[in-house]
Amino acid sequence: MYFRMISTCLLVAFAGPVVAADFVVEARDGAVERLLLSGVVSGGDRVLLASGSHGQVRIVGQAFDPAVTVMSVPGGGAILDSLTIHESRGLVVTDLTVFPRPSRSPERSLVDVDHSRDVVLERLLVTSATHVEGWDARDWVTRAFPGVRLRGRDLTLRDSVIRVVGHGVEARVVRGRVEGNLIEQFRGDGIRALGDQSVYSGNTIQGCVKVDGNHDDGIQSWSVGPDGTPGQGAVRDVLIEGNVIRGGRSDGPLGCNLQGIGLFDGMFVDWIIRNNVIEVDHWHGITVMGARNVLIENNIVVDEAPDGLGPPWITITAHKDGRRASGSLILGNTTQPRVGGGDPLFHQPQPGVTSRDNRVVETADEAFR
């Protein structure tokens, strides 16, 4: 038997007692999948994973209302090689470690949620390795897997740690939420914010490494048209708020000049970029190329390395195809002057963009003080 059931009784107001169940699953490859396919799990139940390795966990074609929770046993240490959720809804996955054994590699990302909705991922540790001492560029390419990939509607990733990965989080989600996560030691982009009506808040993104030709961004977005061409269509109604982006600049062979928030292939419509702290060694602090009704407000954007590429700027410019911005505002931000006294609000003013009440300080320390 690969699981055992423990029944519990829940009291629901005005509805009397409702019986839910806890299923404790042995640490065995395929056990979680077999349990869910058996049909014995119902909405409101919990699937408790015993300590040890559960292999590559795949949840496919499952739908629950209320949600089923998949988690470690209390005080336990369940470990997954990878987690895939496909064409499913009504799941909460919490308090698990996703860390592949050396003999295993994920099919796509360490955590991959695809064609799904109403899924919450929380308090996960997602990592390709426990340490990177002695890694060279080839190690990073072959051993650091993509972190979390989200596709669907109403998907949430929160309060998790994603480290030693390729790209940290890629979210092509309608009404997605990526909140309160730590993303560090990555070789690509921290967060790719690609879905409409979404929120990216309270994340800390730091410590990139440079191993290939990717221009590494803390947070990046682009729109695509019906045929998938970048720069067509629009990404709409997105909030980027209260994030901390630090490059973690290194002078070693894998030193990375991280870009802050880079929205390079719009159109970007009804975005708010507010209350973020960006400290990077690059000129792109916050760059939006192709904007309608974009607000950049109350951000601190400063130079991580005075002898490097910066100081970083804040700018809203026309789309790459020449379409001008409209209805956009750069308000109340703090930046540093460009080298030689240039304007830290690069290429401003632009048609369709208003800049007001922004503050220029000489040093990063002054900005924080």
Tab-separated table of C-alpha atoms in Angstrom:
chain	number	residue	atom	x	y	z
A	1	MET	CA	0.000	0.000	0.000
A	2	TYR	CA	1.540	3.332	-1.014
A	3	PHE	CA	-0.787	5.516	1.091
A	4	ARG	CA	-2.955	5.407	4.188
A	5	MET	CA	-6.055	7.487	4.864
A	6	ILE	CA	-6.857	9.402	8.034
A	7	SER	CA	-10.401	10.808	8.161
A	8	THR	CA	-11.031	14.158	9.829
A	9	CYS	CA	-14.260	16.013	10.500
A	10	LEU	CA	-14.585	19.700	9.616
A	11	LEU	CA	-17.447	21.891	10.812
A	12	VAL	CA	-18.809	24.226	8.163
A	13	ALA	CA	-21.165	27.012	9.280
A	14	PHE	CA	-24.833	26.309	8.492
A	15	ALA	CA	-23.927	23.087	6.711
A	16	GLY	CA	-23.141	20.700	9.538
A	17	PRO	CA	-20.090	18.436	9.617
A	18	VAL	CA	-18.170	17.745	6.437
A	19	VAL	CA	-15.816	14.780	6.343
A	20	ALA	CA	-12.415	15.436	4.783
A	21	ALA	CA	-9.511	13.047	4.644
A	22	ASP	CA	-5.752	13.093	5.003
A	23	PHE	CA	-3.838	10.697	2.779
A	24	VAL	CA	-0.280	9.983	3.885
A	25	VAL	CA	1.808	8.956	0.857
A	26	GLU	CA	4.978	6.889	1.091
A	27	ALA	CA	8.202	8.292	-0.367
A	28	ARG	CA	8.115	6.326	-3.591
A	29	ASP	CA	8.346	7.289	-7.272
A	30	GLY	CA	4.867	7.611	-8.794
A	31	ALA	CA	2.952	7.193	-5.526
A	32	VAL	CA	1.333	10.646	-5.597
A	33	GLU	CA	0.238	10.210	-9.193
A	34	ARG	CA	-1.269	6.771	-8.504
A	35	LEU	CA	-3.178	8.116	-5.511
A	36	LEU	CA	-4.737	10.976	-7.467
A	37	LEU	CA	-5.600	8.741	-10.422
A	38	SER	CA	-7.320	6.284	-8.080
A	39	GLY	CA	-10.224	8.706	-7.637
A	40	VAL	CA	-10.381	8.439	-3.853
A	41	VAL	CA	-9.248	12.030	-3.208
A	42	SER	CA	-12.017	14.626	-2.998
A	43	GLY	CA	-12.173	18.400	-2.667
A	44	GLY	CA	-10.942	19.613	0.729
A	45	ASP	CA	-8.724	16.575	1.333
A	46	ARG	CA	-5.008	16.766	2.069
A	47	VAL	CA	-2.274	14.677	0.476
A	48	LEU	CA	0.586	14.464	2.981
A	49	LEU	CA	3.937	13.407	1.579
A	50	ALA	CA	6.168	11.406	3.909
A	51	SER	CA	9.811	12.415	4.351
A	52	GLY	CA	12.122	11.266	1.579
A	53	SER	CA	12.242	11.362	-2.208
A	54	HIS	CA	8.998	11.186	-4.207
A	55	GLY	CA	10.622	11.381	-7.634
A	56	GLN	CA	9.103	13.315	-10.516
A	57	VAL	CA	5.580	14.182	-9.366
A	58	ARG	CA	3.024	14.689	-12.145
A	59	ILE	CA	-0.533	15.880	-11.495
A	60	VAL	CA	-2.520	15.662	-14.718
A	61	GLY	CA	-6.218	16.167	-15.422
A	62	GLN	CA	-7.296	16.708	-11.808
A	63	ALA	CA	-10.043	19.139	-10.730
A	64	PHE	CA	-11.149	19.835	-7.159
A	65	ASP	CA	-13.557	22.251	-5.456
A	66	PRO	CA	-12.713	23.103	-2.740
A	67	ALA	CA	-8.997	22.756	-3.367
A	68	VAL	CA	-6.927	19.734	-2.406
A	69	THR	CA	-3.719	20.501	-0.515
A	70	VAL	CA	-0.500	18.635	-1.333
A	71	MET	CA	2.186	19.106	1.325
A	72	SER	CA	4.827	17.468	3.487
A	73	VAL	CA	3.707	15.657	6.587
A	74	PRO	CA	3.957	18.101	9.525
A	75	GLY	CA	7.605	18.460	10.436
A	76	GLY	CA	8.574	16.323	7.464
A	77	GLY	CA	10.950	16.791	4.565
A	78	ALA	CA	9.373	15.567	1.352
A	79	ILE	CA	11.610	16.089	-1.689
A	80	LEU	CA	10.561	16.028	-5.341
A	81	ASP	CA	12.826	15.699	-8.370
A	82	SER	CA	10.366	17.938	-10.212
A	83	LEU	CA	6.716	18.965	-10.071
A	84	THR	CA	4.444	19.086	-13.119
A	85	ILE	CA	0.795	20.185	-12.972
A	86	HIS	CA	-1.050	19.917	-16.292
A	87	GLU	CA	-4.679	20.613	-17.200
A	88	SER	CA	-5.705	20.735	-13.543
A	89	ARG	CA	-7.461	23.117	-11.157
A	90	GLY	CA	-8.156	23.484	-7.461
A	91	LEU	CA	-4.775	22.675	-5.903
A	92	VAL	CA	-2.634	24.123	-3.141
A	93	VAL	CA	0.955	22.824	-3.108
A	94	THR	CA	2.901	23.901	-0.040
A	95	ASP	CA	5.911	23.210	2.176
A	96	LEU	CA	7.831	21.004	-0.263
A	97	THR	CA	11.390	20.917	-1.590
A	98	VAL	CA	11.976	20.481	-5.329
A	99	PHE	CA	15.579	19.328	-5.745
A	100	PRO	CA	16.423	16.749	-8.436
A	101	ARG	CA	18.654	13.808	-7.693
A	102	PRO	CA	21.823	13.737	-9.833
A	103	SER	CA	20.352	10.978	-11.992
A	104	ARG	CA	17.167	12.942	-12.692
A	105	SER	CA	16.480	16.069	-14.713
A	106	PRO	CA	13.107	17.765	-15.193
A	107	GLU	CA	11.296	17.610	-18.521
A	108	ARG	CA	10.977	21.414	-18.618
A	109	SER	CA	11.332	23.446	-15.418
A	110	LEU	CA	11.798	22.218	-11.872
A	111	VAL	CA	8.187	23.341	-11.302
A	112	ASP	CA	5.954	23.449	-14.378
A	113	VAL	CA	2.265	24.421	-14.213
A	114	ASP	CA	0.635	24.344	-17.633
A	115	HIS	CA	-2.934	24.814	-18.942
A	116	SER	CA	-4.181	24.964	-15.359
A	117	ARG	CA	-6.140	27.342	-13.146
A	118	ASP	CA	-6.800	28.052	-9.474
A	119	VAL	CA	-3.462	26.653	-8.340
A	120	VAL	CA	-1.463	28.059	-5.412
A	121	LEU	CA	2.220	27.249	-4.877
A	122	GLU	CA	3.553	28.455	-1.554
A	123	ARG	CA	6.513	27.992	0.785
A	124	LEU	CA	8.456	25.900	-1.702
A	125	LEU	CA	12.220	25.524	-1.907
A	126	VAL	CA	13.118	25.108	-5.587
A	127	THR	CA	16.797	24.554	-6.384
A	128	SER	CA	19.043	22.759	-8.863
A	129	ALA	CA	21.902	22.259	-6.394
A	130	THR	CA	22.854	22.885	-2.797
A	131	HIS	CA	26.046	24.770	-3.677
A	132	VAL	CA	27.826	26.185	-6.732
A	133	GLU	CA	31.391	26.409	-5.495
A	134	GLY	CA	33.723	25.596	-8.359
A	135	TRP	CA	31.036	25.826	-11.048
A	136	ASP	CA	32.132	27.219	-14.401
A	137	ALA	CA	29.928	28.483	-17.233
A	138	ARG	CA	29.346	24.972	-18.578
A	139	ASP	CA	28.163	23.782	-15.161
A	140	TRP	CA	25.655	26.606	-14.999
A	141	VAL	CA	24.301	25.785	-18.457
A	142	THR	CA	24.033	22.024	-17.913
A	143	ARG	CA	23.189	21.811	-14.210
A	144	ALA	CA	21.068	24.888	-13.403
A	145	PHE	CA	17.537	24.057	-14.571
A	146	PRO	CA	14.781	26.634	-15.178
A	147	GLY	CA	13.024	27.352	-11.893
A	148	VAL	CA	9.229	27.860	-12.067
A	149	ARG	CA	7.128	28.080	-15.235
A	150	LEU	CA	3.465	29.094	-14.980
A	151	ARG	CA	0.865	28.921	-17.785
A	152	GLY	CA	-2.868	29.344	-17.251
A	153	ARG	CA	-5.278	31.466	-15.208
A	154	ASP	CA	-5.457	32.433	-11.550
A	155	LEU	CA	-2.106	30.917	-10.604
A	156	THR	CA	-0.170	32.064	-7.518
A	157	LEU	CA	3.452	31.599	-6.445
A	158	ARG	CA	4.257	33.059	-3.044
A	159	ASP	CA	6.658	32.965	-0.117
A	160	SER	CA	9.020	30.559	-1.877
A	161	VAL	CA	12.775	30.351	-2.449
A	162	ILE	CA	14.028	29.748	-5.993
A	163	ARG	CA	17.807	29.487	-6.258
A	164	VAL	CA	20.545	28.053	-8.482
A	165	VAL	CA	18.369	28.099	-11.591
A	166	GLY	CA	18.344	29.301	-15.191
A	167	HIS	CA	15.428	31.731	-15.443
A	168	GLY	CA	13.816	32.132	-12.032
A	169	VAL	CA	10.078	32.472	-12.728
A	170	GLU	CA	8.313	32.661	-16.095
A	171	ALA	CA	4.637	33.563	-15.707
A	172	ARG	CA	2.350	33.668	-18.729
A	173	VAL	CA	-0.762	33.829	-16.568
A	174	VAL	CA	-4.021	35.770	-16.665
A	175	ARG	CA	-4.622	37.030	-13.116
A	176	GLY	CA	-1.333	35.661	-11.865
A	177	ARG	CA	0.285	36.578	-8.560
A	178	VAL	CA	4.015	36.227	-7.832
A	179	GLU	CA	4.516	37.544	-4.314
A	180	GLY	CA	7.059	37.478	-1.515
A	181	ASN	CA	9.562	35.148	-3.175
A	182	LEU	CA	13.362	35.090	-2.961
A	183	ILE	CA	15.002	34.462	-6.338
A	184	GLU	CA	18.783	34.278	-6.228
A	185	GLN	CA	21.737	32.728	-8.029
A	186	PHE	CA	20.233	32.590	-11.507
A	187	ARG	CA	21.770	32.655	-14.982
A	188	GLY	CA	18.973	34.348	-16.933
A	189	ASP	CA	16.072	36.582	-15.913
A	190	GLY	CA	14.703	36.741	-12.392
A	191	ILE	CA	11.026	37.069	-13.348
A	192	ARG	CA	9.418	37.064	-16.787
A	193	ALA	CA	6.089	38.873	-16.362
A	194	LEU	CA	4.120	37.924	-19.470
A	195	GLY	CA	0.438	37.719	-18.524
A	196	ASP	CA	-2.409	40.240	-18.238
A	197	GLN	CA	-4.086	41.388	-14.987
A	198	SER	CA	-1.198	40.177	-12.870
A	199	VAL	CA	0.694	41.269	-9.747
A	200	TYR	CA	4.403	40.916	-8.980
A	201	SER	CA	5.032	42.232	-5.480
A	202	GLY	CA	7.397	41.914	-2.547
A	203	ASN	CA	9.943	39.721	-4.319
A	204	THR	CA	13.706	39.899	-3.767
A	205	ILE	CA	15.770	39.188	-6.885
A	206	GLN	CA	19.539	39.072	-6.542
A	207	GLY	CA	22.772	37.389	-7.528
A	208	CYS	CA	22.824	36.685	-11.262
A	209	VAL	CA	25.689	35.034	-13.144
A	210	LYS	CA	26.657	35.627	-16.774
A	211	VAL	CA	27.222	32.512	-18.879
A	212	ASP	CA	25.629	33.213	-22.294
A	213	GLY	CA	24.279	35.915	-24.607
A	214	ASN	CA	21.015	36.496	-22.716
A	215	HIS	CA	20.572	40.090	-21.523
A	216	ASP	CA	19.823	39.346	-17.900
A	217	ASP	CA	16.948	41.265	-16.285
A	218	GLY	CA	15.579	41.358	-12.775
A	219	ILE	CA	12.061	41.603	-14.211
A	220	GLN	CA	11.397	41.446	-17.957
A	221	SER	CA	8.309	41.449	-20.146
A	222	TRP	CA	7.385	41.476	-23.814
A	223	SER	CA	4.163	41.215	-25.760
A	224	VAL	CA	3.440	38.845	-28.629
A	225	GLY	CA	0.971	38.901	-31.506
A	226	PRO	CA	-1.365	36.093	-32.592
A	227	ASP	CA	1.480	34.453	-34.508
A	228	GLY	CA	3.879	34.734	-31.568
A	229	THR	CA	5.892	37.641	-32.978
A	230	PRO	CA	7.485	39.652	-30.113
A	231	GLY	CA	6.479	43.299	-29.963
A	232	GLN	CA	2.983	42.767	-31.350
A	233	GLY	CA	-0.187	42.787	-29.273
A	234	ALA	CA	-0.035	44.080	-25.696
A	235	VAL	CA	0.478	43.011	-22.085
A	236	ARG	CA	-2.196	44.735	-20.001
A	237	ASP	CA	-3.019	45.717	-16.443
A	238	VAL	CA	0.101	44.672	-14.515
A	239	LEU	CA	1.317	45.839	-11.100
A	240	ILE	CA	5.037	45.609	-10.201
A	241	GLU	CA	5.304	46.828	-6.626
A	242	GLY	CA	7.616	46.627	-3.635
A	243	ASN	CA	10.264	44.409	-5.200
A	244	VAL	CA	13.993	44.588	-4.428
A	245	ILE	CA	16.356	43.942	-7.354
A	246	ARG	CA	20.088	43.718	-6.708
A	247	GLY	CA	22.582	42.528	-9.270
A	248	GLY	CA	25.045	41.147	-6.749
A	249	ARG	CA	27.839	42.344	-9.013
A	250	SER	CA	30.922	40.143	-9.160
A	251	ASP	CA	34.234	40.905	-10.828
A	252	GLY	CA	34.919	37.199	-11.384
A	253	PRO	CA	34.667	35.379	-14.721
A	254	LEU	CA	30.892	34.974	-14.331
A	255	GLY	CA	30.208	38.525	-13.167
A	256	CYS	CA	26.774	39.772	-14.243
A	257	ASN	CA	25.636	43.286	-15.124
A	258	LEU	CA	21.970	42.787	-14.269
A	259	GLN	CA	19.359	45.064	-15.835
A	260	GLY	CA	16.579	46.174	-13.491
A	261	ILE	CA	13.059	46.217	-14.983
A	262	GLY	CA	13.211	45.876	-18.765
A	263	LEU	CA	10.055	46.157	-20.873
A	264	PHE	CA	11.657	46.279	-24.292
A	265	ASP	CA	9.136	44.849	-26.788
A	266	GLY	CA	5.705	46.313	-26.055
A	267	MET	CA	2.985	47.406	-26.161
A	268	PHE	CA	2.535	47.739	-22.371
A	269	VAL	CA	-0.884	49.060	-21.382
A	270	ASP	CA	-2.097	50.150	-17.921
A	271	TRP	CA	1.035	49.146	-15.995
A	272	ILE	CA	1.994	50.470	-12.551
A	273	ILE	CA	5.659	50.184	-11.497
A	274	ARG	CA	5.763	51.498	-7.948
A	275	ASN	CA	7.812	51.420	-4.720
A	276	ASN	CA	10.581	49.176	-6.041
A	277	VAL	CA	14.244	49.367	-5.002
A	278	ILE	CA	16.648	48.702	-7.881
A	279	GLU	CA	20.412	48.638	-7.327
A	280	VAL	CA	22.199	47.369	-10.432
A	281	ASP	CA	25.378	47.820	-12.448
A	282	HIS	CA	23.723	48.756	-15.736
A	283	TRP	CA	22.115	51.729	-17.485
A	284	HIS	CA	18.699	50.043	-17.664
A	285	GLY	CA	17.152	50.702	-14.259
A	286	ILE	CA	13.533	50.908	-15.431
A	287	THR	CA	13.033	50.982	-19.208
A	288	VAL	CA	9.639	50.828	-20.944
A	289	MET	CA	9.594	50.810	-24.763
A	290	GLY	CA	6.015	51.096	-25.976
A	291	ALA	CA	3.665	52.463	-23.310
A	292	ARG	CA	0.029	53.444	-22.952
A	293	ASN	CA	-1.085	54.642	-19.511
A	294	VAL	CA	2.058	53.477	-17.706
A	295	LEU	CA	2.853	54.925	-14.252
A	296	ILE	CA	6.407	54.739	-12.830
A	297	GLU	CA	6.129	56.065	-9.292
A	298	ASN	CA	8.207	56.319	-6.118
A	299	ASN	CA	10.982	53.909	-7.085
A	300	ILE	CA	14.588	54.102	-5.896
A	301	VAL	CA	16.952	53.357	-8.797
A	302	VAL	CA	20.660	53.604	-7.944
A	303	ASP	CA	24.087	52.441	-9.020
A	304	GLU	CA	25.495	49.242	-7.601
A	305	ALA	CA	29.057	49.862	-8.851
A	306	PRO	CA	30.141	53.471	-9.541
A	307	ASP	CA	33.007	52.258	-11.724
A	308	GLY	CA	30.740	50.152	-13.938
A	309	LEU	CA	28.055	50.668	-16.610
A	310	GLY	CA	25.598	52.847	-14.698
A	311	PRO	CA	24.191	54.820	-13.121
A	312	PRO	CA	20.888	53.243	-14.160
A	313	TRP	CA	18.185	55.401	-15.696
A	314	ILE	CA	14.394	55.530	-15.690
A	315	THR	CA	12.836	55.982	-19.115
A	316	ILE	CA	9.675	55.559	-21.174
A	317	THR	CA	10.298	55.725	-24.920
A	318	ALA	CA	8.509	54.904	-28.142
A	319	HIS	CA	7.930	51.340	-29.259
A	320	LYS	CA	10.728	49.888	-31.360
A	321	ASP	CA	8.514	50.293	-34.421
A	322	GLY	CA	8.139	54.021	-33.731
A	323	ARG	CA	4.699	54.091	-32.068
A	324	ARG	CA	4.791	56.856	-29.481
A	325	ALA	CA	3.927	56.483	-25.814
A	326	SER	CA	0.701	58.016	-24.523
A	327	GLY	CA	-0.849	58.918	-21.183
A	328	SER	CA	2.219	57.911	-19.165
A	329	LEU	CA	3.803	59.453	-16.055
A	330	ILE	CA	7.183	59.255	-14.268
A	331	LEU	CA	6.492	60.585	-10.772
A	332	GLY	CA	8.375	60.960	-7.479
A	333	ASN	CA	11.269	58.603	-8.170
A	334	THR	CA	14.821	58.813	-6.795
A	335	THR	CA	17.779	58.356	-9.145
A	336	GLN	CA	21.421	59.344	-9.570
A	337	PRO	CA	22.859	61.703	-12.211
A	338	ARG	CA	24.264	60.271	-15.402
A	339	VAL	CA	28.009	60.323	-15.948
A	340	GLY	CA	29.022	63.820	-17.043
A	341	GLY	CA	25.808	65.322	-15.662
A	342	GLY	CA	23.357	63.673	-18.047
A	343	ASP	CA	19.668	63.394	-17.251
A	344	PRO	CA	18.888	60.275	-15.143
A	345	LEU	CA	15.446	60.262	-16.780
A	346	PHE	CA	16.991	59.170	-20.052
A	347	HIS	CA	15.550	60.581	-23.289
A	348	GLN	CA	12.882	62.508	-21.380
A	349	PRO	CA	10.654	64.295	-22.004
A	350	GLN	CA	9.107	62.075	-24.669
A	351	PRO	CA	5.806	62.671	-26.463
A	352	GLY	CA	3.041	61.165	-24.355
A	353	VAL	CA	5.156	61.058	-21.157
A	354	THR	CA	5.102	63.508	-18.228
A	355	SER	CA	7.898	63.629	-15.629
A	356	ARG	CA	7.251	65.313	-12.287
A	357	ASP	CA	8.693	65.597	-8.764
A	358	ASN	CA	11.597	63.223	-9.318
A	359	ARG	CA	14.651	63.515	-7.052
A	360	VAL	CA	18.320	63.243	-8.038
A	361	VAL	CA	20.918	62.264	-5.424
A	362	GLU	CA	24.685	61.997	-5.785
A	363	THR	CA	25.148	58.622	-4.063
A	364	ALA	CA	23.138	55.502	-3.357
A	365	ASP	CA	23.637	56.051	0.390
A	366	GLU	CA	21.913	59.429	0.086
A	367	ALA	CA	18.944	57.808	-1.662
A	368	PHE	CA	18.382	55.363	1.176
A	369	ARG	CA	19.086	57.880	3.891
